[in-house]
Structure formats: C-alpha cells, structure tokens
Short mmCIF file of C-alpha atoms in Angstrom, two decimals:
data_model
loop_
_atom_site.label_atom_id
_atom_site.label_comp_id
_atom_site.label_asym_id
_atom_site.label_seq_id
_atom_site.Cartn_x
_atom_site.Cartn_y
_atom_site.Cartn_z
CA MET A 12 5.52 -22.33 -13.65
CA THR A 13 9.03 -21.77 -12.45
CA ASN A 14 10.64 -21.20 -9.12
CA VAL A 15 13.80 -19.13 -9.07
CA GLN A 16 16.08 -20.75 -6.52
CA THR A 17 19.03 -18.45 -6.87
CA GLN A 18 19.24 -15.09 -8.51
CA ASN A 19 22.26 -12.96 -9.20
CA VAL A 20 23.82 -11.06 -12.02
CA ASP A 21 26.97 -11.60 -14.05
CA LYS A 22 28.37 -15.17 -14.13
CA THR A 23 26.73 -16.54 -11.01
CA PRO A 24 24.43 -19.36 -12.15
CA VAL A 25 20.75 -18.65 -11.92
CA ILE A 26 18.84 -21.87 -11.48
CA LEU A 27 15.26 -21.99 -12.63
CA LYS A 28 13.29 -24.98 -11.52
CA VAL A 29 10.79 -25.54 -14.31
CA GLU A 30 7.62 -26.87 -12.77
CA ARG A 31 5.43 -27.42 -15.84
CA ASP A 32 5.84 -29.16 -19.15
CA LEU A 33 7.55 -26.98 -21.72
CA VAL A 34 4.92 -27.20 -24.42
CA SER A 35 3.09 -24.76 -26.66
CA SER A 36 0.46 -24.08 -24.01
CA HIS A 37 2.90 -23.16 -21.27
CA SER A 38 6.15 -21.96 -22.83
CA ALA A 39 5.29 -18.23 -22.91
CA GLU A 40 5.58 -17.89 -19.14
CA LEU A 41 9.08 -19.31 -19.01
CA ARG A 42 10.09 -17.28 -22.07
CA GLU A 43 9.06 -14.09 -20.28
CA GLN A 44 10.85 -15.09 -17.10
CA LEU A 45 14.04 -15.83 -18.99
CA ARG A 46 13.78 -12.54 -20.84
CA THR A 47 13.46 -10.71 -17.55
CA LEU A 48 16.39 -12.56 -16.00
CA ILE A 49 18.67 -11.86 -18.94
CA GLY A 50 17.56 -8.24 -18.91
CA GLN A 51 18.49 -8.05 -15.23
CA GLY A 52 22.00 -9.23 -16.02
CA ALA A 53 21.90 -13.00 -15.60
CA ARG A 54 24.45 -14.62 -17.89
CA ASN A 55 24.60 -18.25 -16.75
CA VAL A 56 21.14 -19.74 -16.60
CA VAL A 57 20.43 -23.33 -15.63
CA LEU A 58 17.01 -24.83 -16.31
CA ASP A 59 16.23 -27.63 -13.87
CA PHE A 60 13.96 -30.04 -15.75
CA GLY A 61 13.46 -32.40 -12.82
CA GLN A 62 9.69 -31.91 -12.96
CA VAL A 63 9.34 -31.61 -16.74
CA ARG A 64 7.68 -34.58 -18.40
CA MET A 65 7.16 -33.23 -21.95
CA VAL A 66 8.83 -30.77 -24.30
CA ASP A 67 7.42 -30.06 -27.76
CA SER A 68 8.75 -28.08 -30.73
CA ALA A 69 7.55 -24.81 -29.20
CA GLY A 70 9.47 -25.63 -26.04
CA LEU A 71 12.56 -26.49 -28.07
CA GLY A 72 12.23 -23.19 -29.90
CA MET A 73 11.96 -21.34 -26.60
CA ILE A 74 15.12 -23.01 -25.31
CA ILE A 75 17.03 -22.18 -28.50
CA ALA A 76 15.80 -18.57 -28.31
CA ALA A 77 17.08 -18.27 -24.74
CA HIS A 78 20.35 -19.86 -25.78
CA ASN A 79 20.68 -17.37 -28.66
CA SER A 80 19.94 -14.43 -26.37
CA LEU A 81 22.52 -15.53 -23.82
CA LYS A 82 25.14 -16.18 -26.49
CA LYS A 83 24.77 -12.60 -27.67
CA VAL A 84 25.82 -11.38 -24.24
CA GLU A 85 28.50 -14.06 -23.79
CA GLY A 86 26.33 -16.07 -21.48
CA GLU A 87 25.34 -19.71 -21.36
CA LEU A 88 22.23 -21.79 -20.97
CA ALA A 89 22.28 -25.28 -19.51
CA VAL A 90 19.53 -27.81 -18.94
CA THR A 91 19.83 -30.31 -16.10
CA GLU A 92 17.84 -33.17 -14.57
CA CYS A 93 16.40 -34.27 -17.91
CA SER A 94 14.39 -37.47 -18.12
CA ALA A 95 15.64 -40.15 -20.51
CA ASP A 96 12.88 -39.27 -22.98
CA ILE A 97 13.69 -35.56 -23.00
CA LEU A 98 17.39 -36.29 -23.24
CA GLU A 99 16.70 -38.44 -26.28
CA LEU A 100 14.63 -35.63 -27.80
CA PHE A 101 17.41 -33.09 -27.24
CA ARG A 102 19.99 -35.40 -28.73
CA SER A 103 17.88 -36.28 -31.75
CA MET A 104 17.42 -32.54 -32.38
CA ARG A 105 21.13 -31.90 -31.77
CA ILE A 106 20.28 -29.47 -28.98
CA HIS A 107 23.04 -31.01 -26.90
CA GLN A 108 25.61 -29.77 -29.42
CA HIS A 109 24.84 -26.18 -28.50
CA MET A 110 24.44 -26.27 -24.74
CA SER A 111 25.03 -28.49 -21.75
CA VAL A 112 22.20 -30.98 -21.39
CA THR A 113 22.42 -33.51 -18.60
CA ALA A 114 20.33 -36.38 -17.35
CA ALA A 115 18.64 -36.61 -14.00
CA GLY A 116 21.14 -37.23 -11.26
CA VAL A 117 24.13 -36.08 -13.30
CA VAL A 118 26.10 -33.11 -12.01
CA SER A 119 26.81 -30.64 -14.81
CA ALA A 120 30.51 -29.90 -15.36
CA MET B 1 -13.01 -35.66 -43.37
CA ILE B 2 -10.49 -38.13 -41.97
CA HIS B 3 -9.61 -41.00 -44.26
CA VAL B 4 -8.02 -43.49 -41.91
CA GLU B 5 -8.70 -46.27 -44.40
CA THR B 6 -5.86 -44.94 -46.53
CA MET B 7 -3.44 -46.14 -43.89
CA ASN B 8 -2.76 -49.72 -42.92
CA ALA B 9 -5.35 -50.01 -40.19
CA PRO B 10 -4.23 -51.95 -37.13
CA SER B 11 -5.63 -55.44 -37.12
CA GLN B 12 -6.37 -55.34 -33.43
CA ARG B 13 -7.89 -52.22 -32.00
CA ALA B 14 -7.68 -51.09 -28.43
CA GLY B 15 -10.57 -48.72 -29.07
CA ASP B 16 -10.47 -45.35 -30.75
CA LEU B 17 -10.09 -42.05 -28.99
CA SER B 18 -11.80 -39.43 -31.07
CA ALA B 19 -13.06 -35.92 -30.56
CA SER B 20 -13.72 -32.62 -32.24
CA ILE B 21 -11.98 -30.02 -30.14
CA ALA B 22 -11.99 -26.24 -30.15
CA ALA B 23 -8.93 -24.67 -31.72
CA SER B 24 -7.37 -23.61 -28.43
CA GLN B 25 -4.39 -24.50 -26.28
CA GLU B 26 -6.73 -25.49 -23.45
CA ALA B 27 -8.48 -27.98 -25.71
CA ILE B 28 -5.12 -29.41 -26.78
CA GLU B 29 -4.18 -29.96 -23.15
CA ALA B 30 -7.54 -31.58 -22.41
CA PHE B 31 -7.25 -33.95 -25.36
CA CYS B 32 -3.67 -34.83 -24.44
CA TRP B 33 -4.88 -35.64 -20.95
CA ASP B 34 -7.50 -37.94 -22.42
CA PHE B 35 -4.81 -39.45 -24.60
CA GLN B 36 -2.63 -40.19 -21.57
CA GLN B 37 -5.57 -41.95 -19.90
CA TRP B 38 -6.32 -43.82 -23.13
CA LEU B 39 -2.71 -45.00 -23.37
CA GLY B 40 -2.78 -46.36 -19.85
CA THR B 41 0.39 -47.70 -18.32
CA GLU B 42 1.17 -50.61 -20.61
CA LEU B 43 3.38 -48.72 -23.04
CA SER B 44 7.02 -48.02 -22.34
CA SER B 45 7.90 -44.49 -21.28
CA ARG B 46 9.61 -43.95 -24.66
CA ASP B 47 6.56 -44.96 -26.64
CA ALA B 48 4.19 -42.96 -24.44
CA PHE B 49 6.42 -39.89 -24.76
CA ALA B 50 6.87 -40.26 -28.52
CA SER B 51 3.21 -40.81 -29.29
CA GLU B 52 2.09 -37.86 -27.15
CA LEU B 53 4.77 -35.67 -28.72
CA LEU B 54 3.55 -36.57 -32.23
CA LEU B 55 -0.04 -35.94 -31.21
CA ARG B 56 0.87 -32.56 -29.71
CA GLU B 57 2.72 -31.47 -32.84
CA ALA B 58 -0.22 -32.37 -35.05
CA LEU B 59 -2.70 -30.63 -32.76
CA VAL B 60 -0.62 -27.47 -32.35
CA ASN B 61 -0.14 -27.22 -36.12
CA ALA B 62 -3.87 -27.63 -36.69
CA VAL B 63 -4.80 -25.08 -34.03
CA GLU B 64 -2.14 -22.46 -34.71
CA HIS B 65 -1.81 -22.72 -38.48
CA GLY B 66 -4.93 -24.48 -39.74
CA CYS B 67 -7.31 -22.53 -37.54
CA ALA B 68 -5.10 -19.47 -36.97
CA GLY B 69 -5.88 -19.79 -33.26
CA SER B 70 -9.58 -19.10 -33.69
CA PRO B 71 -11.38 -21.02 -30.91
CA ASP B 72 -14.60 -20.94 -32.94
CA LEU B 73 -13.10 -23.44 -35.35
CA MET B 74 -12.88 -27.13 -34.61
CA VAL B 75 -10.10 -29.67 -35.03
CA ARG B 76 -10.95 -33.32 -35.56
CA CYS B 77 -8.70 -35.85 -33.80
CA VAL B 78 -8.73 -39.63 -33.96
CA VAL B 79 -6.27 -41.94 -32.25
CA ARG B 80 -6.34 -45.64 -32.85
CA GLY B 81 -4.28 -48.28 -31.14
CA GLY B 82 -3.49 -51.67 -32.53
CA LYS B 83 -1.00 -54.45 -32.44
CA GLY B 84 2.32 -52.76 -31.94
CA ARG B 85 1.40 -49.39 -33.37
CA ILE B 86 -0.57 -46.20 -32.90
CA LEU B 87 -2.33 -44.22 -35.60
CA ILE B 88 -3.02 -40.52 -35.14
CA ALA B 89 -5.23 -38.56 -37.54
CA VAL B 90 -5.76 -34.81 -37.13
CA SER B 91 -7.77 -32.65 -39.49
CA ASP B 92 -8.49 -28.93 -39.48
CA PRO B 93 -10.81 -26.72 -41.58
CA GLY B 94 -7.99 -24.51 -42.83
CA PRO B 95 -6.78 -24.27 -46.42
CA GLY B 96 -3.83 -26.58 -45.74
CA PHE B 97 -0.23 -25.98 -46.68
CA ASP B 98 2.43 -27.12 -49.12
CA TRP B 99 3.61 -30.06 -47.06
CA THR B 100 5.98 -31.39 -49.73
CA ARG B 101 8.02 -28.20 -49.53
CA ARG B 102 7.72 -28.01 -45.75
CA LEU B 103 8.93 -31.56 -45.20
CA ALA B 104 12.06 -30.86 -47.21
CA LEU B 105 13.12 -27.99 -44.95
CA VAL B 106 15.74 -28.57 -42.28
CA PRO B 107 15.82 -25.89 -39.56
CA GLU B 108 19.04 -24.03 -38.93
CA ALA B 109 20.75 -24.94 -35.68
CA THR B 110 19.85 -21.60 -34.14
CA ALA B 111 16.33 -21.41 -35.61
CA THR B 112 13.65 -20.93 -32.98
CA SER B 113 10.92 -22.59 -35.02
CA GLY B 114 10.48 -25.31 -37.59
CA ARG B 115 11.33 -28.33 -35.46
CA GLY B 116 7.88 -29.86 -35.67
CA VAL B 117 8.73 -31.43 -39.01
CA SER B 118 11.95 -32.82 -37.56
CA ILE B 119 9.93 -34.38 -34.77
CA TYR B 120 7.63 -36.03 -37.31
CA LYS B 121 10.63 -37.36 -39.20
CA ASN B 122 12.40 -38.65 -36.12
CA TYR B 123 9.51 -40.12 -34.16
CA ALA B 124 6.92 -41.25 -36.69
CA THR B 125 7.20 -44.46 -38.65
CA ARG B 126 5.15 -42.94 -41.44
CA ILE B 127 3.32 -39.68 -42.02
CA ARG B 128 0.90 -38.76 -44.76
CA PHE B 129 -1.05 -35.65 -45.60
CA ASN B 130 -4.12 -35.33 -47.72
CA LYS B 131 -3.71 -33.38 -50.94
CA ALA B 132 -4.85 -30.09 -49.45
CA GLY B 133 -2.49 -30.43 -46.51
CA ASN B 134 -5.10 -29.93 -43.79
CA SER B 135 -5.21 -33.54 -42.61
CA ILE B 136 -2.27 -35.50 -41.28
CA PHE B 137 -2.05 -39.22 -40.62
CA ILE B 138 0.73 -40.43 -38.39
CA LEU B 139 1.69 -44.04 -37.86
CA MET B 140 4.04 -44.84 -35.01
CA GLN B 141 5.44 -48.29 -34.55
CA LEU B 142 5.95 -49.15 -30.90
CA ASN B 143 9.31 -50.29 -29.51
CA ARG B 144 11.20 -48.26 -32.09
CA PRO B 145 15.01 -48.11 -31.94
CA SER B 146 16.74 -45.35 -30.05
CA LEU B 147 16.77 -41.99 -31.84
CA ALA B 148 20.03 -41.03 -30.23
CA ALA B 149 21.88 -43.80 -32.06
CA GLY B 150 22.39 -41.55 -35.08
CA ALA B 151 23.32 -38.48 -33.09
CA THR B 152 26.93 -37.47 -32.82
CA ASN B 153 29.07 -35.48 -30.42
CA ASP B 154 27.34 -36.80 -27.34
#
C-alpha cells in the first residue's frame, strides 16, 4: 500500500507514498505502518497522497489518529499532493486546521 | 425493503444500478467499482467523488454496524441517476439505530470516528432514514457549490 521513500528517526521527515485509496477496506495497513514508524522514533511524517483518489471517514479517522499519536510525542503529520476533491474534503472536515494539507504540486512550507 | 418512492424520483433515469452484496469490505469495493463504471465519465470529478464517498459511507455503515461485519448477511444497494441528481438507497437487515440522535452529534476535532455523519451533512442534498434506521436514502444534487466556501482558516 505504501512505499517508504525516506526513513529516519527524530525530526527528519519520513515520507510515505500512499499507493492505495485511504478507505475502510485499506486503511488498516497504513495505520499499522504509521504505528511502526512512530514506534521507531519518527516524529515528522509526511503522507504523499499523489496516488490517492478517495478518502472516506475511516481514512479521515486514521489520519486524525496518526496526528494525535504524533502530537503526543511532539511530532507532526502532514499530507501533501492532495487532489482538489480530497483537499475539499479535508477543508470541509476542518482537517486542515490541525495539520499541513497541501494540494498537488504545492511545496509544503 | 427499499422505499425509493418516498423520495422525489428523478424524472429521467440513466438506469438503476442495484445489487444485494455480502456484508464484506471486498463486496463494498466491488460495488464501488461497478458504481464508477455506471457513473461513466460525464460527471465532473467533484460530483463523481462526492457521490462515491456518500455511497461508501452508506455501505460501510450497513456492513460494519448493520451487519456487524458478518459476511453471511446481505446489504441491498440501489443507485439511480436522473436529471441533475443521484439517488442512493442502502438497506441492511440489522436492527437499525437512533439516527435522530446520531445526526445531532458533531465529532470532536481530535475524534478518530464519527465523521460519516458529517460527510452526509456536507455532501448530500438530502438524507432520510426509515423509522427503524436500517435503510438510508441519499439524494445528491449534481453541480453543488463548493464545500470549502464555509470553511475558515485556510
């Protein structure tokens, strides 16, 4: 489901390229991968959504759970390369008020 | 089991997509695939995304809550297209739930569940449940205004 491009501990960003839709059927795999990464010490995690077409409420819940876990250890979660539809979903659910969410082609600050 | 006549039926139908599917994630994915083929390429990306999202939420609720994930149980799905709108009806054999109370809930910002209702509210033009709460009817008007217009702190 995901391809870890870079892996490190502490504040070095770990970029996960999500390769499947983040929906009820598929979100467990990414949840487990994030749990493992955070357990290994990753604190800045970036989810690359360049190949994600759909996110449902289970996927949103998984993202919030990862965000909550990282916040507890003073880390951050960001989502990049979002399609216009997913960006609209995140904004309508106010997800963008809690983490960096950027559109496809936009470099995260 | 599904009372689509209680909704304003589209005057022009593009043909129904209907099936009874097993209460499993695999069956949800298969029906959503059929739905994507049924939609074709005429809809805007926004409408295609929104309608599939609404369908997924209804199916996941029926499978996970109505059928408690038991693949021996069946979920009935009907999708109907018409002039400028899509109707989705999903029914499960479960006991239903108190949808009036559920619809009033707003998830906390850090809550990891409960956003399905928010998706219904934001993306559907109209939703109705039967009295028992085990059938949902969703009407989505096409070419809806942007959801992000009401969002703040962009």
